[in-house]
Steps between C-alpha positions, in 0.01 A plus 500: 500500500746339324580713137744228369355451130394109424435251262274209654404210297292191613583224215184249525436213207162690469653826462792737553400868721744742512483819728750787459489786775715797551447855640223570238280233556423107425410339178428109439474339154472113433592224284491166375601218749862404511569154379639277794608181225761789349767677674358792732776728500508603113149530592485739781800671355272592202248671761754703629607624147141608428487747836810605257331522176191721684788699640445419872815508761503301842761532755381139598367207347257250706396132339295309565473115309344205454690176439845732582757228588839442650622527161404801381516675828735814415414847561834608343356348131229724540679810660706520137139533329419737769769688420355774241221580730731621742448170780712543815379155614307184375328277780363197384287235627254171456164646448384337842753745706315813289135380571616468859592852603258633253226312745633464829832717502760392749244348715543110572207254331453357204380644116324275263513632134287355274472580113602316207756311761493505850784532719473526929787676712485488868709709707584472870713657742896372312362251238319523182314203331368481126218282421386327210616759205654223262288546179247372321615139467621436819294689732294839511269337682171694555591755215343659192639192291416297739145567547489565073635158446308302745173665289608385217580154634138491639383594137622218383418280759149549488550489098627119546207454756809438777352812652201687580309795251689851566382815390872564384370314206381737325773703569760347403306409192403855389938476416518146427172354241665188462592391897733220381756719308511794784787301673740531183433882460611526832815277512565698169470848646805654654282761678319179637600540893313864524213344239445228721531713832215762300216231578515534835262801512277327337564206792444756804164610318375149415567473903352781567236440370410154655652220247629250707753383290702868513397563830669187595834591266512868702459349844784276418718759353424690806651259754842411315500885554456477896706206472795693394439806726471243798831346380701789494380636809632203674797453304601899652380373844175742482232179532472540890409859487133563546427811248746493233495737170332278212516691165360354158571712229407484116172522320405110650469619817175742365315204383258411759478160536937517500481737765235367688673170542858593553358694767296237638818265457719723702247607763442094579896432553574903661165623665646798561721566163491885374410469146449740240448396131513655166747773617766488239780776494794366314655772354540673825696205624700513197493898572660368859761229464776830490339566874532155647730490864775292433413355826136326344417162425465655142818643407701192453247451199519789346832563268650821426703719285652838534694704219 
């Protein structure tokens, strides 16, 4: 068993988990999601100084984030915070590489994780291929804010008579009296992304409970999500393989009308797809980016510092 001491953090829009571990045991704390429209680093730096502040030490720090570019790829930023906790080593990576070996390991197949975004990463036996993954206004199809905003749309819809009754109605007017005015709290509210993304609970129960409109919202949310994972499995050269590993991770994947069809979606394209949903684990791939080979698919997207 491996005694190294470690700081893992998964850094979501919905919400930041951190894990630190050493020879005395494990503890996890949480906090707000990180902010993807302002610079990440100062922001993930600023979770490292609170391990600090509760006077935690890691020998190694593993991240985990969403909406981490090109630009703002650099372990060594972060190894200088990580400095007065004692860090050996930073590893840092996309939140898609994370969700990966927290579902599936170093085993090739593909990991759809679904929350407030949605990104898909497909691995194979030398390439890697990301999915989907490019935010709210571009793409995330299939995610939280996806399925939140296409309630709301139908809300309206049905308000204008462009679109049949909902019982997201009511819903979305228990927050919202006056329907016609909800649109410029929203545009208004820089928290609007996870607001917006909050109503799709209240989506996967309207489905769930038989209203045609949401059911109809889920079931399409549910195959952009086999989409991607069919995408990436042949972009990596895995579509010809009769039982590959299909992960969806995230609280989506527990609603039962989501997981129904995704699974439904998949099993009509891959008969004979292994898929497992609902089984998220990201701070143990976070825990795990300091183990990757060298020789995976992976490490090429993971970056690294050591003091």
């Amino acid at each position: 068993m491996n005694s190294t001491s470690t700081l893992a953090i998964d850094a979501g829009q919905s919400g930041i988990k951190v894990r630190h571990t050493d020879a005395s045991g494990s503890g996890e704390w949480s906090a707000p999601g990180i902010r993807t429209d302002l610079p990440l680093l100062p922001q993930l730096a600023r979770i490292i100084e609170q391990a600090h502040e509760g006077g935690r030490t890691a020998e190694r720090v593993g991240l985990g984030v969403s909406g981490l570019t090109d630009d703002e790829f650099d372990a060594g930023y972060l190894l200088a915070a990580a400095a007065p906790i004692g860090a050996r080593s930073v590893h840092l990576a996309h939140d898609s590489i994370t969700a990966y070996l927290g579902a599936l390991g170093d085993e090739r197949g593909v990991v759809v994780a679904a929350g407030t975004g949605v990104v898909t990463l497909a691995v194979g036996a030398t390439e890697t291929a990301r999915v989907d993954g490019w935010g709210y206004i571009m793409g995330d199809a299939g995610s939280g804010y996806w399925l939140g905003r296409a309630g709301l749309e139908a809300v309206m819809r049905a308000h204008d008579g462009r679109g049949a009754p909902t019982a997201l109605t009511e819903v979305v007017r228990a927050d919202f009296p006056d329907l016609e005015a909800a649109y410029i709290e929203l545009q208004g509210d820089l928290g609007r992304v996870q607001r917006i993304a909050s109503y799709a609970r209240a989506v996967a129960d309207a489905a769930a409970a038989g209203d045609a409109v949401a059911e109809q919202i889920v079931t399409d949310g549910a195959r952009e999500l086999a989409a991607s994972a069919f995408a990436g499995l042949r972009r990596v050269g895995e579509s010809g393989v009769p039982d590959p590993h299909v992960r969806g991770v995230g609280g989506l994947f527990l609603g039962e009308v989501l997981g129904r069809e995704f699974v439904a979606a998949i099993r009509a394209e891959i008969p004979g797809a292994e898929i497992r949903l609902g089984e998220a684990h990201p701070l143990d791939g976070a825990a795990a980016l300091a183990d990757v080979a060298p020789t995976s698919a992976l490490a090429a997207h993971i970056a690294v510092a050591r003091a």
